[in-house]
Coordinates of C-alpha atoms and ligand atoms in Angstrom, one line a residue:
Chain Z
M25 CA -9.9 13.3 9.5
I26 CA -9.8 17.0 9.2
F27 CA -6.2 16.9 10.3
F28 CA -5.4 14.5 7.5
I29 CA -7.2 16.5 4.9
K30 CA -5.3 19.6 6.0
R31 CA -2.0 17.7 5.7
A32 CA -3.1 16.5 2.2
L33 CA -3.9 20.0 1.1
L34 CA -0.6 21.4 2.4
D35 CA 1.1 18.6 0.5
I36 CA -0.6 19.4 -2.7
R37 CA 0.5 23.0 -2.2
D38 CA 4.1 22.0 -1.7
N39 CA 4.0 19.7 -4.7
R40 CA 1.9 21.9 -7.0
F41 CA 3.7 21.0 -10.2
M42 CA 3.5 17.3 -9.9
H43 CA -0.1 17.4 -8.8
L44 CA -0.9 19.6 -11.7
I45 CA 0.5 17.1 -14.1
A46 CA -1.4 14.3 -12.5
I47 CA -4.6 16.3 -12.5
I48 CA -4.3 17.2 -16.2
T49 CA -3.6 13.6 -17.1
I50 CA -6.7 12.5 -15.3
A51 CA -8.7 15.3 -16.9
L52 CA -7.6 14.2 -20.3
S53 CA -8.4 10.6 -19.7
V54 CA -11.8 11.6 -18.3
L55 CA -12.4 13.8 -21.2
I56 CA -11.8 11.1 -23.8
V57 CA -13.6 8.4 -22.0
S58 CA -16.6 10.6 -21.3
A59 CA -16.7 11.8 -24.8
F60 CA -17.3 8.2 -25.8
V61 CA -19.9 7.9 -23.2
L62 CA -21.6 10.9 -24.5
F63 CA -21.5 9.6 -28.0
F64 CA -23.1 6.3 -26.8
V65 CA -25.8 8.1 -24.9
N66 CA -26.8 10.1 -28.0
A67 CA -26.4 7.2 -30.5
S68 CA -28.6 4.9 -28.4
E69 CA -31.0 7.7 -28.0
I70 CA -31.4 7.9 -31.7
L71 CA -31.7 4.1 -32.0
N72 CA -34.4 4.2 -29.4
T73 CA -36.4 6.9 -31.1
W74 CA -36.3 4.8 -34.2
K75 CA -37.4 1.7 -32.3
Q76 CA -40.4 3.5 -30.8
G77 CA -41.5 4.8 -34.2
V78 CA -40.9 1.5 -36.0
R79 CA -43.4 1.0 -38.8
V80 CA -43.5 -0.9 -42.0
M81 CA -45.2 0.5 -45.1
A82 CA -46.9 -2.0 -47.4
Y83 CA -48.0 -0.7 -50.8
L84 CA -50.8 -2.4 -52.7
K85 CA -50.8 -3.2 -56.3
P86 CA -52.9 -0.6 -58.3
D87 CA -55.7 -3.1 -59.3
V88 CA -56.7 -4.4 -55.9
A89 CA -60.4 -4.2 -55.4
D90 CA -61.8 -2.3 -52.4
S91 CA -63.5 -5.5 -51.1
Q92 CA -60.1 -7.2 -50.8
V93 CA -58.6 -4.5 -48.7
L94 CA -60.2 -5.6 -45.5
V95 CA -59.2 -9.2 -46.1
I96 CA -55.6 -8.2 -46.6
K97 CA -55.7 -6.0 -43.5
Q98 CA -57.0 -8.9 -41.4
T99 CA -54.2 -11.2 -42.8
I100 CA -51.5 -8.7 -41.8
L101 CA -53.1 -8.1 -38.4
G102 CA -52.8 -11.9 -37.8
M103 CA -49.1 -11.9 -38.3
P104 CA -46.9 -12.2 -35.2
G105 CA -45.6 -8.9 -33.7
V106 CA -48.2 -6.7 -35.4
E107 CA -49.9 -4.3 -33.1
D108 CA -52.0 -2.2 -35.5
V109 CA -52.6 -1.8 -39.2
V110 CA -53.9 1.5 -40.7
F111 CA -55.2 1.7 -44.2
I112 CA -54.1 4.8 -46.1
S113 CA -55.9 5.3 -49.4
R114 CA -54.2 6.9 -52.3
E115 CA -56.4 10.1 -51.8
E116 CA -55.4 10.3 -48.1
A117 CA -51.8 9.8 -49.1
L118 CA -52.0 12.7 -51.5
E119 CA -53.6 14.9 -48.9
L120 CA -50.8 14.0 -46.4
L121 CA -48.2 14.7 -49.0
K122 CA -49.7 18.1 -49.8
A123 CA -49.9 19.0 -46.2
D124 CA -46.2 18.0 -45.7
M125 CA -45.1 20.1 -48.6
K126 CA -47.3 23.2 -48.4
R127 CA -44.8 25.5 -49.9
Q128 CA -44.4 23.4 -52.9
A129 CA -48.1 23.1 -53.5
S130 CA -47.8 24.5 -57.0
L131 CA -46.1 21.3 -57.9
F132 CA -49.2 19.3 -57.4
E133 CA -51.4 21.4 -59.6
N134 CA -49.8 20.1 -62.7
L135 CA -49.6 16.6 -61.5
G136 CA -52.8 15.4 -63.1
E137 CA -54.0 12.0 -61.9
N138 CA -53.0 10.7 -58.5
Q139 CA -50.2 8.3 -59.1
L140 CA -49.8 7.1 -55.5
P141 CA -50.7 3.6 -54.4
D142 CA -53.0 2.6 -51.6
A143 CA -51.0 1.5 -48.6
F144 CA -51.0 0.0 -45.1
E145 CA -49.1 1.5 -42.3
I146 CA -48.1 -1.3 -39.9
H147 CA -47.1 -0.7 -36.3
M148 CA -45.4 -3.3 -34.3
V149 CA -45.7 -4.3 -30.7
A150 CA -42.8 -3.1 -28.5
S151 CA -41.2 -6.6 -28.1
A152 CA -41.0 -7.1 -31.9
R153 CA -39.1 -3.8 -32.6
S154 CA -35.8 -5.5 -33.0
W155 CA -34.0 -5.6 -36.2
G156 CA -34.4 -9.3 -37.2
K157 CA -38.1 -9.4 -36.4
V158 CA -38.9 -6.4 -38.6
E159 CA -37.1 -8.1 -41.4
I160 CA -39.0 -11.4 -41.0
L161 CA -42.3 -9.5 -40.9
A162 CA -41.5 -7.5 -43.9
R163 CA -40.8 -10.7 -45.9
E164 CA -44.0 -12.2 -44.7
I165 CA -46.0 -9.2 -45.8
E166 CA -44.3 -9.2 -49.1
S167 CA -45.5 -12.7 -49.8
V168 CA -49.1 -11.6 -49.8
S169 CA -49.9 -11.6 -53.5
Q170 CA -51.7 -8.2 -53.7
I171 CA -48.8 -6.4 -52.0
E172 CA -46.4 -4.8 -54.5
D173 CA -43.7 -3.4 -52.2
V174 CA -42.7 -3.2 -48.6
E175 CA -40.7 -0.4 -47.2
Y176 CA -38.9 0.1 -43.9
G177 CA -35.8 2.1 -42.9
Q178 CA -33.6 -0.9 -43.4
K179 CA -30.4 0.1 -45.0
W180 CA -29.2 3.1 -43.2
L181 CA -30.2 1.8 -39.8
G182 CA -28.5 -1.5 -40.3
R183 CA -25.3 0.3 -41.2
F184 CA -25.7 2.6 -38.3
S185 CA -26.1 -0.3 -35.9
S186 CA -22.9 -1.9 -36.9
I187 CA -21.0 1.3 -36.8
F188 CA -22.4 1.9 -33.4
N189 CA -21.1 -1.5 -32.2
L190 CA -17.7 -0.9 -33.7
F191 CA -17.5 2.4 -31.8
R192 CA -18.6 0.7 -28.6
I193 CA -15.8 -1.8 -28.8
T194 CA -13.1 0.9 -29.6
G195 CA -14.7 3.0 -26.9
F196 CA -14.2 0.4 -24.3
A197 CA -10.7 -0.3 -25.4
M198 CA -9.7 3.3 -25.4
G199 CA -11.4 3.8 -22.0
A200 CA -9.5 1.0 -20.5
L201 CA -6.2 2.2 -22.0
F202 CA -6.7 5.8 -20.8
F203 CA -7.7 4.5 -17.4
L204 CA -4.5 2.5 -17.1
A205 CA -2.4 5.4 -18.3
A206 CA -3.9 7.7 -15.7
V207 CA -3.5 5.2 -12.9
F208 CA 0.1 4.9 -13.9
I209 CA 0.7 8.6 -13.9
V210 CA -1.0 9.1 -10.5
A211 CA 1.0 6.2 -9.1
N212 CA 4.2 7.9 -10.4
T213 CA 3.3 11.2 -8.9
I214 CA 2.7 9.7 -5.5
R215 CA 5.9 7.7 -5.9
L216 CA 7.9 10.9 -6.6
I217 CA 6.3 12.7 -3.7
L218 CA 7.2 9.7 -1.4
Y219 CA 10.7 9.6 -2.8
S220 CA 11.3 13.2 -2.2
R221 CA 10.3 12.7 1.4
R222 CA 11.5 9.3 2.2
E223 CA 13.7 10.8 5.0
E224 CA 10.6 12.5 6.5
V225 CA 8.6 9.3 6.2
E226 CA 11.4 7.4 7.9
I227 CA 11.6 9.9 10.7
M228 CA 7.8 9.8 11.1
R229 CA 8.0 6.0 11.5
L230 CA 10.8 6.4 14.1
V231 CA 8.7 8.6 16.3
G232 CA 5.9 6.1 16.2
A233 CA 3.7 7.0 13.2
S234 CA 1.7 4.0 12.0
D235 CA 1.5 3.2 8.3
G236 CA -2.0 4.5 8.3
F237 CA -0.9 7.9 9.6
I238 CA 1.6 8.1 6.8
K239 CA -0.7 6.8 4.1
A240 CA -4.0 8.6 5.0
P241 CA -3.0 12.1 3.6
L242 CA -1.5 10.5 0.5
Y243 CA -4.8 8.6 -0.2
I244 CA -6.7 11.8 0.3
E245 CA -4.3 13.6 -2.1
G246 CA -4.9 10.8 -4.7
I247 CA -8.6 11.2 -4.3
I248 CA -8.5 15.0 -4.5
Q249 CA -6.4 14.7 -7.6
G250 CA -9.0 12.3 -9.1
A251 CA -11.9 14.7 -8.2
F252 CA -10.2 17.7 -9.6
G253 CA -9.2 15.9 -12.8
G254 CA -12.7 14.4 -13.1
V255 CA -14.4 17.8 -12.8
L256 CA -12.0 19.5 -15.1
G257 CA -12.5 16.7 -17.7
V258 CA -16.2 16.8 -17.6
L259 CA -16.3 20.6 -17.7
T260 CA -14.1 20.6 -20.8
L261 CA -16.4 18.1 -22.4
F262 CA -19.4 20.3 -21.5
A263 CA -17.8 23.3 -23.1
A264 CA -17.1 21.2 -26.3
Y265 CA -20.7 20.0 -26.2
L266 CA -22.1 23.5 -26.0
A267 CA -20.0 24.6 -28.9
I268 CA -21.0 21.6 -31.1
S269 CA -24.7 21.7 -30.2
A270 CA -24.9 25.4 -30.8
N271 CA -23.7 24.8 -34.4
M272 CA -25.9 21.8 -34.9
G273 CA -29.1 23.5 -33.8
E274 CA -28.9 25.7 -36.9
G275 CA -28.0 22.9 -39.3
I276 CA -30.0 20.0 -40.7
A277 CA -29.2 17.6 -38.0
G278 CA -30.8 19.8 -35.4
T279 CA -34.2 19.1 -36.9
F280 CA -33.9 15.4 -36.6
F281 CA -32.8 15.0 -33.0
Q282 CA -31.7 16.9 -30.0
L283 CA -28.1 16.4 -28.9
K284 CA -28.1 15.5 -25.2
F285 CA -25.5 16.0 -22.5
L286 CA -24.7 13.5 -19.8
S287 CA -27.3 13.0 -17.1
F288 CA -26.4 14.2 -13.6
G289 CA -26.0 10.6 -12.6
A290 CA -23.5 9.9 -15.3
W291 CA -21.6 13.1 -14.3
F292 CA -21.5 11.9 -10.8
G293 CA -20.4 8.4 -11.9
I294 CA -17.5 9.7 -14.0
I295 CA -16.2 11.8 -11.1
I296 CA -16.5 8.9 -8.7
C297 CA -14.6 6.8 -11.2
S298 CA -11.8 9.3 -11.5
M299 CA -11.6 9.6 -7.7
F300 CA -11.3 5.8 -7.6
L301 CA -8.6 6.2 -10.2
G302 CA -6.7 8.6 -7.9
W303 CA -7.1 6.2 -5.0
L304 CA -5.9 3.2 -7.1
G305 CA -2.8 5.0 -8.3
C306 CA -2.0 5.9 -4.7
Y307 CA -2.6 2.3 -3.5
L308 CA -0.2 0.9 -6.1
S309 CA 2.7 3.2 -5.4
L310 CA 2.2 2.8 -1.6
K311 CA 2.2 -0.9 -1.8
Q312 CA 5.5 -0.8 -3.4
F313 CA 7.0 2.0 -1.3
L314 CA 6.1 0.8 2.2
K315 CA 7.5 -2.6 1.6
A316 CA 10.9 -1.2 0.7
Chain H
M5 CA 21.2 1.0 47.9
T6 CA 22.0 1.1 44.2
I7 CA 19.8 3.0 41.9
H8 CA 18.9 0.0 39.7
E9 CA 17.0 -1.6 42.6
K10 CA 14.5 1.2 42.5
G11 CA 12.1 -0.1 40.0
S12 CA 10.3 -3.4 40.0
A13 CA 10.5 -5.6 36.8
P14 CA 13.3 -4.6 34.4
A15 CA 12.3 -2.1 31.8
I16 CA 14.8 -3.5 29.3
R17 CA 16.3 -7.0 29.2
M18 CA 18.8 -8.1 26.7
F19 CA 19.7 -11.8 26.5
H20 CA 22.7 -13.0 24.6
V21 CA 22.1 -10.4 21.9
H22 CA 24.3 -10.4 18.8
K23 CA 24.2 -7.9 16.0
R24 CA 26.1 -8.3 12.8
Y25 CA 26.3 -6.0 9.8
G26 CA 27.3 -8.4 7.1
K27 CA 30.4 -10.0 8.5
R28 CA 31.2 -7.2 10.9
N29 CA 30.2 -7.9 14.5
A30 CA 28.7 -4.7 15.9
L31 CA 27.5 -6.3 19.2
V32 CA 28.6 -9.7 20.6
D33 CA 26.7 -11.6 23.2
I34 CA 25.2 -8.8 25.2
T35 CA 23.2 -9.7 28.3
L36 CA 22.0 -6.8 30.2
D37 CA 19.1 -5.8 32.5
I38 CA 18.0 -2.2 32.9
A39 CA 15.6 -1.7 35.8
S40 CA 12.5 0.4 35.5
Q41 CA 13.2 4.0 36.3
E42 CA 17.0 3.4 36.2
F43 CA 19.4 5.8 34.7
V44 CA 22.2 4.1 32.8
F45 CA 25.1 5.3 30.7
V46 CA 26.5 3.2 27.9
T47 CA 30.1 4.2 27.1
G48 CA 32.9 3.0 25.0
P49 CA 35.1 4.3 22.2
S50 CA 33.9 5.3 18.8
G51 CA 32.7 2.2 16.9
A52 CA 32.1 0.2 20.1
G53 CA 28.5 -0.4 19.3
K54 CA 26.7 2.2 21.4
T55 CA 24.4 3.5 18.7
T56 CA 23.8 0.0 17.5
L57 CA 22.6 -1.0 20.9
L58 CA 20.1 1.9 21.0
K59 CA 18.9 1.1 17.5
L60 CA 18.1 -2.5 18.5
L61 CA 16.1 -1.2 21.5
H62 CA 14.1 1.1 19.2
L63 CA 13.6 -1.6 16.6
V64 CA 15.4 0.4 14.0
E65 CA 17.5 -2.6 13.4
P66 CA 16.6 -6.3 14.0
V67 CA 18.8 -8.4 16.3
S68 CA 20.9 -11.1 14.6
E69 CA 20.6 -13.4 17.5
G70 CA 19.3 -13.4 21.1
Q71 CA 16.2 -11.7 22.7
I72 CA 15.3 -8.3 23.8
L73 CA 12.4 -7.6 26.1
I74 CA 11.0 -4.1 26.7
D75 CA 8.4 -3.9 29.3
G76 CA 8.1 -7.6 29.1
I77 CA 7.4 -7.5 25.3
N78 CA 9.7 -9.7 23.2
L79 CA 10.8 -7.5 20.3
S80 CA 11.5 -10.4 18.0
R81 CA 7.9 -11.6 18.5
I82 CA 6.1 -8.3 18.0
P83 CA 4.0 -8.0 14.8
S84 CA 5.1 -5.1 12.6
S85 CA 1.8 -3.4 13.1
R86 CA 2.5 -3.0 16.8
I87 CA 5.9 -1.5 16.3
P88 CA 4.6 2.1 16.2
Y89 CA 2.8 1.6 19.5
L90 CA 6.0 0.3 21.1
R91 CA 7.9 3.3 19.7
R92 CA 5.5 5.7 21.3
K93 CA 6.6 4.4 24.7
I94 CA 10.2 5.2 23.9
G95 CA 11.6 8.7 23.3
I96 CA 14.7 8.7 21.3
I97 CA 17.4 11.3 20.7
F98 CA 19.5 10.4 17.7
Q99 CA 23.1 11.1 17.4
D100 CA 22.4 12.9 14.1
Y101 CA 19.1 14.5 15.6
K102 CA 17.0 13.3 12.6
L103 CA 14.8 16.4 12.5
I104 CA 12.6 16.9 9.5
S105 CA 14.1 19.7 7.5
T106 CA 10.8 20.8 5.9
K107 CA 9.0 21.2 9.2
N108 CA 9.7 24.0 11.7
V109 CA 10.7 23.4 15.3
F110 CA 7.1 23.4 16.6
E111 CA 5.9 20.9 13.9
N112 CA 8.9 18.6 14.5
V113 CA 8.1 18.3 18.2
A114 CA 4.3 18.2 17.6
L115 CA 4.6 15.3 15.2
V116 CA 5.1 12.9 18.1
L117 CA 1.8 13.9 19.6
E118 CA 0.0 14.0 16.3
V119 CA 0.8 10.4 15.7
M120 CA -0.7 9.6 19.1
N121 CA -3.9 11.4 18.1
V122 CA -3.6 14.1 20.8
K123 CA -6.0 17.0 20.5
R124 CA -4.7 20.1 18.8
S125 CA -5.1 22.4 21.8
Q126 CA -3.3 19.9 24.0
I127 CA -0.5 19.6 21.5
K128 CA 0.0 23.4 21.5
K129 CA 0.2 23.5 25.2
K130 CA 2.6 20.6 25.6
V131 CA 4.9 21.5 22.8
S132 CA 5.3 25.0 24.0
S133 CA 6.0 23.9 27.6
V134 CA 8.6 21.3 26.5
L135 CA 10.3 23.9 24.2
R136 CA 10.4 26.3 27.1
V137 CA 12.1 23.6 29.2
V138 CA 14.8 23.1 26.7
G139 CA 15.1 26.9 26.0
M140 CA 13.8 26.8 22.5
E141 CA 10.4 28.4 22.8
D142 CA 11.4 31.6 21.0
R143 CA 12.7 29.5 18.0
M144 CA 9.4 27.6 17.5
N145 CA 9.0 28.8 13.9
S146 CA 12.6 28.3 12.8
F147 CA 13.5 25.5 10.5
P148 CA 16.1 22.9 11.7
L149 CA 18.8 24.0 9.1
S150 CA 18.8 27.5 10.4
L151 CA 19.7 26.3 13.9
S152 CA 23.1 25.6 15.4
G153 CA 24.0 22.0 16.3
G154 CA 23.3 22.6 20.0
E155 CA 19.9 24.1 19.2
Q156 CA 19.0 21.2 17.0
Q157 CA 20.0 18.8 19.7
R158 CA 17.7 20.6 22.2
V159 CA 14.8 20.3 19.7
A160 CA 15.6 16.6 19.4
I161 CA 15.5 16.3 23.2
A162 CA 12.2 18.2 23.3
R163 CA 10.8 15.8 20.7
A164 CA 12.0 12.8 22.7
V165 CA 10.3 13.8 25.9
V166 CA 7.1 15.5 24.7
G167 CA 5.1 12.3 24.6
D168 CA 5.9 11.4 28.2
P169 CA 7.7 8.2 27.3
K170 CA 8.4 5.5 29.8
I171 CA 11.9 5.0 28.3
I172 CA 14.2 7.6 26.9
L173 CA 17.1 6.6 24.8
A174 CA 19.7 9.3 24.1
D175 CA 22.6 8.9 21.7
E176 CA 25.3 11.5 22.6
P177 CA 22.7 14.0 23.8
T178 CA 25.5 16.4 24.8
G179 CA 27.7 15.8 21.8
S180 CA 27.3 19.3 20.3
L181 CA 26.9 21.2 23.5
D182 CA 29.4 23.2 25.6
S183 CA 29.8 22.0 29.2
D184 CA 27.3 24.4 30.6
S185 CA 24.5 23.4 28.2
A186 CA 25.5 19.8 28.6
N187 CA 24.9 20.1 32.3
V188 CA 21.5 21.7 31.6
V189 CA 20.6 18.8 29.4
M190 CA 21.8 16.2 31.9
G191 CA 19.7 18.0 34.5
L192 CA 16.7 17.7 32.2
L193 CA 17.2 14.0 31.7
K194 CA 17.6 13.5 35.5
G195 CA 14.4 15.4 36.0
F196 CA 12.5 13.1 33.7
N197 CA 14.2 10.1 35.4
E198 CA 13.0 11.3 38.8
R199 CA 9.5 11.6 37.4
G200 CA 9.6 7.9 36.5
A201 CA 11.3 7.5 33.1
T202 CA 13.9 4.9 32.5
I203 CA 16.9 6.5 30.8
V204 CA 19.7 5.1 28.7
V205 CA 22.4 7.5 27.6
A206 CA 25.1 6.6 25.1
T207 CA 28.1 8.9 25.5
H208 CA 31.9 9.0 25.7
D209 CA 31.8 12.2 27.7
H210 CA 33.3 10.9 31.0
D211 CA 32.9 14.3 32.7
I212 CA 29.2 13.9 32.3
I213 CA 29.2 10.4 33.7
R214 CA 31.3 11.4 36.7
S215 CA 29.1 14.3 37.5
T216 CA 25.9 12.2 37.6
G217 CA 27.3 9.1 39.3
A218 CA 24.8 6.7 37.6
R219 CA 25.5 3.1 36.6
T220 CA 27.7 2.8 33.6
V221 CA 27.8 0.0 31.0
N222 CA 31.1 -0.3 29.1
L223 CA 31.3 -1.5 25.5
L224 CA 34.5 -2.4 23.7
D225 CA 34.4 -3.7 20.2
G226 CA 30.8 -4.7 20.7
R227 CA 31.4 -6.6 23.9
L228 CA 30.3 -5.8 27.4
E229 CA 33.1 -5.1 29.8
E230 CA 32.9 -5.9 33.5
P231 CA 30.2 -3.6 34.8
V232 CA 31.7 -0.6 36.5
K233 CA 29.5 0.6 39.4
A234 CA 29.3 4.3 39.7
E235 CA 29.6 4.0 43.4
V236 CA 33.1 2.7 43.0
E237 CA 34.3 5.9 41.6
A238 CA 32.2 8.1 43.8
Ligands
ATP10 N1 24.4 0.3 9.0 C1 25.6 -0.2 9.2 N2 26.2 -1.0 8.3 C2 27.3 -1.6 8.5 N3 28.1 -1.4 9.6 C3 27.6 -0.6 10.6 C4 26.3 0.0 10.4 N4 26.1 0.7 11.6 C5 27.1 0.5 12.3 N5 28.0 -0.3 11.8 C6 29.3 -0.7 12.4 O1 29.0 -1.2 13.6 C7 30.0 -0.8 14.6 C8 29.4 -0.1 15.8 O2 28.9 1.1 15.3 P1 28.1 2.1 16.2 O3 27.5 3.2 15.4 O4 27.2 1.4 17.1 O5 29.3 2.7 17.1 P2 29.2 3.8 18.2 O6 29.7 3.2 19.5 O7 27.9 4.4 18.3 O8 30.3 4.9 17.7 P3 30.3 6.5 17.9 O9 30.8 6.7 19.3 O10 31.3 6.9 16.8 O11 28.9 6.9 17.6 C9 31.0 0.1 13.8 O12 32.1 -0.7 13.5 C10 30.2 0.5 12.6 O13 31.1 0.6 11.5
MG11 MG1 27.1 6.3 17.9

């Protein structure tokens, strides 16, 4: 084994240029595919955060009597998917608002009478935090006669979800495309190497080398190419990530969510994949060559 | 007692073998036994089919018709995955040497042992000693293209014998050598023969044949001529 690895390394040294091209191609493919993966990881992170915090606000009409509040609360609690209902009186709402906007406190001084409505904050059980269920619940709450308005983060999230899905599809398509391109280039590199040494391969066979003996170092070369390309691609992505997240931390977006990098497992998976890619390229060109 | 009665079962049996390249008949109806541990010359003018005969024995080319048995193994029945193992039993010296130009002398010879999975330290020892025998130990690090024809031929011989093969096939092994070196080479081959190897040498160098007095097989236009016993001439 060590002997084969040594031969593979010598081979790479002798064919530096071709290997470099293959490695860069793999790195580029890995970069693009893992950029998509990174996007998904972060996008689904945001969706998850939202799902965990899913809540529906129901605002009461101004003339609802205090005695009725408890009845309405019970009604809502009885609806499917509701975990908890908290009553927030107009006074509490004002206090919360003031606390949120301390610096602008002077605004409230001239406000006069409290214009805010009484409200319910409704939390949902985990299983009901899907898009459709939130919508159904909201409609049901709205049908209660004393409720004036129901609010939930519908519009932007709905749009985000569909964009997310669109990206997912293009991501898969691009990933597959780049994977194929990389396999093709690796296969070609190995083919060129084989072609440049077909005489040597022929002589090796004449002195009794088995196919395995001839193939093993080439497979190792393919896998090493894949590994180098994978590491290079992920490192480039990491550099890009550092640059972007450094900028974002200062901007508005930074306050809403933390941009995350790939987990160690994903790192590892990507590099294993690109090693597989190297192997596959090698397999394809050898299949063709050794038959000839 | 003739030399070919020395061994037991024949090392090589050819049975009505034909070889055609397209429409050209390179070998026609060759039936020939070579005993184990025998030393045989194959002679004939250029184009007679000597190289072709050796190529069939080494499975470089398939036969068109007939059967060849080596060590009792039928070459037309052998699965291609076994071919490398058969080739390891046979050392071959090609007329055009077939050295790998990107490997130095040591590596070229060592390759035979590497494919047999011999240990590194063993390889070093064996290759050095074989190169010493052919007088090339001081050119171990040279590359084939920097060697003279005769030197390349000696490397090719070293490569053919380094794996201790049971059978050695040599195609014009003295073709690029002066008569002194040629005698040295023939002496080497005789030595391997005495240590138990079956040897087949294709040559049209009749001086060499006369000086060794071994059995000679004559080819003419791909056909076997009446066997000429070396003893007749001696
Ligand atoms: N690969 C090939 N394709 C077509 N014809 C071939 C091939 N190899 C050999 N021949 C033909 O087969 C015949 C025998 O050739 P071979 O090389 O066996 O002769 P030889 O006895 O070794 O000659 P020499 O003494 O010149 O080496 C020749 O007529 C040659 O042209
Ligand atoms: Mg010839």
